CSV table of C-alpha atoms in Angstrom, one decimal:
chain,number,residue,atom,x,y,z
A,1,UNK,CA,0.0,0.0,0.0
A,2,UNK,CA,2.9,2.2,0.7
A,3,UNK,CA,4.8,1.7,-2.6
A,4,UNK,CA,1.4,2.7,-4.3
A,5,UNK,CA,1.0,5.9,-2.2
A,6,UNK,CA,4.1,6.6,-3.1
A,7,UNK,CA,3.6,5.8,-6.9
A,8,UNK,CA,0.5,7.9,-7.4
A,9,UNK,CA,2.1,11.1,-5.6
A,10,UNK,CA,4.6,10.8,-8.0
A,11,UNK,CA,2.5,10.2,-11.3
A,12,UNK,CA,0.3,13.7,-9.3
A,13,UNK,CA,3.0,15.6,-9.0
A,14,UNK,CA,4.2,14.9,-13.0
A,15,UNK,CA,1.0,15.7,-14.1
A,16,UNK,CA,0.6,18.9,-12.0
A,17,UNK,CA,3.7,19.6,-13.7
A,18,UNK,CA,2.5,18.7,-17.0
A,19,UNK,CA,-0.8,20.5,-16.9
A,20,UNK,CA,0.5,24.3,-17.4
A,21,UNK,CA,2.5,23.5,-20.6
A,22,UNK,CA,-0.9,21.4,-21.9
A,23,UNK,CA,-2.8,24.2,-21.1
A,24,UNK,CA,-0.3,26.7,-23.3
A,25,UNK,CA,0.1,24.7,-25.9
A,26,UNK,CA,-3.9,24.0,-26.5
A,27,UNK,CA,-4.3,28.2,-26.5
A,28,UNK,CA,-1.4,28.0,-29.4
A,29,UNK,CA,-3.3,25.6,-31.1
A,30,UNK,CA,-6.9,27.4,-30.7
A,31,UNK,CA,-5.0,30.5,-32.3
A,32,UNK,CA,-4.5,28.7,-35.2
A,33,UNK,CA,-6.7,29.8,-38.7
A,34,UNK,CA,-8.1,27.5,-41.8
A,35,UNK,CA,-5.5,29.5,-43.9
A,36,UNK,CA,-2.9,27.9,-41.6
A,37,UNK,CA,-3.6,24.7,-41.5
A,38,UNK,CA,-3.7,24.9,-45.1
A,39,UNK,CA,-0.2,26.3,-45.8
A,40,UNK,CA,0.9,23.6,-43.9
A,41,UNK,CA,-1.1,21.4,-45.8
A,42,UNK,CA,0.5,22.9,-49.0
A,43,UNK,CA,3.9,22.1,-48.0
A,44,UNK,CA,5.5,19.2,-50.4
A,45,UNK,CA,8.1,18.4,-47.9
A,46,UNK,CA,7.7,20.2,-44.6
A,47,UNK,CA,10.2,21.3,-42.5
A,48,UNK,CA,10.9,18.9,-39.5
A,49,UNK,CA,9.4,21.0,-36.7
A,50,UNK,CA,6.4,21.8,-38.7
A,51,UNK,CA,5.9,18.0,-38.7
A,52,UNK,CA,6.5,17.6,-34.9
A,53,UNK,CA,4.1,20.3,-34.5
A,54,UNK,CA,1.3,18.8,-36.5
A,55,UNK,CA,1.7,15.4,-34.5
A,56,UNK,CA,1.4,17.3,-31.4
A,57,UNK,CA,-1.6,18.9,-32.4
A,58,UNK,CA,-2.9,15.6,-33.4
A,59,UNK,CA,-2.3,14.1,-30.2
A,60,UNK,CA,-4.1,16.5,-28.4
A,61,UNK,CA,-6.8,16.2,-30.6
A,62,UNK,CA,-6.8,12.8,-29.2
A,63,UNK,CA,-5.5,11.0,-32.5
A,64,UNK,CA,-3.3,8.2,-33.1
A,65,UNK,CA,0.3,8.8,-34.4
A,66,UNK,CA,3.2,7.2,-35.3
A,67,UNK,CA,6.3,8.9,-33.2
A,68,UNK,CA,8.8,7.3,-35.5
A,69,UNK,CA,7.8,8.1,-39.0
């Protein structure tokens, strides 16, 4: 019972931690336009951050992605 106190005060304390840069990154995201997402869209080969970025927002949108494509 102890090691499982112990376990969820941990996971708590990572998510308390995790919660303010969730919260920032969903107010990027909501600032986000159509014409955006379409300029992304229009990219042949986007640049590697713009890909990270789009599997982030897709995560968070509750999607399934594949972290090593």
């Amino acid at each position: 019972a102890a090691a499982a106190k112990k376990l969820k005060a941990e996971a708590e304390e990572a998510l308390a931690e995790a919660i303010p840069a969730m919260e920032a990154a969903k107010a990027a995201v909501n600032c986000l336009s159509k014409n955006n997402i379409t300029e992304m869209k229009s990219l042949g080969s986007p640049p590697s951050l713009v890909v990270v970025t789009g599997k982030v927002v897709m995560i968070m949108f509750g999607e399934k992605v594949n972290l090593n494509e």
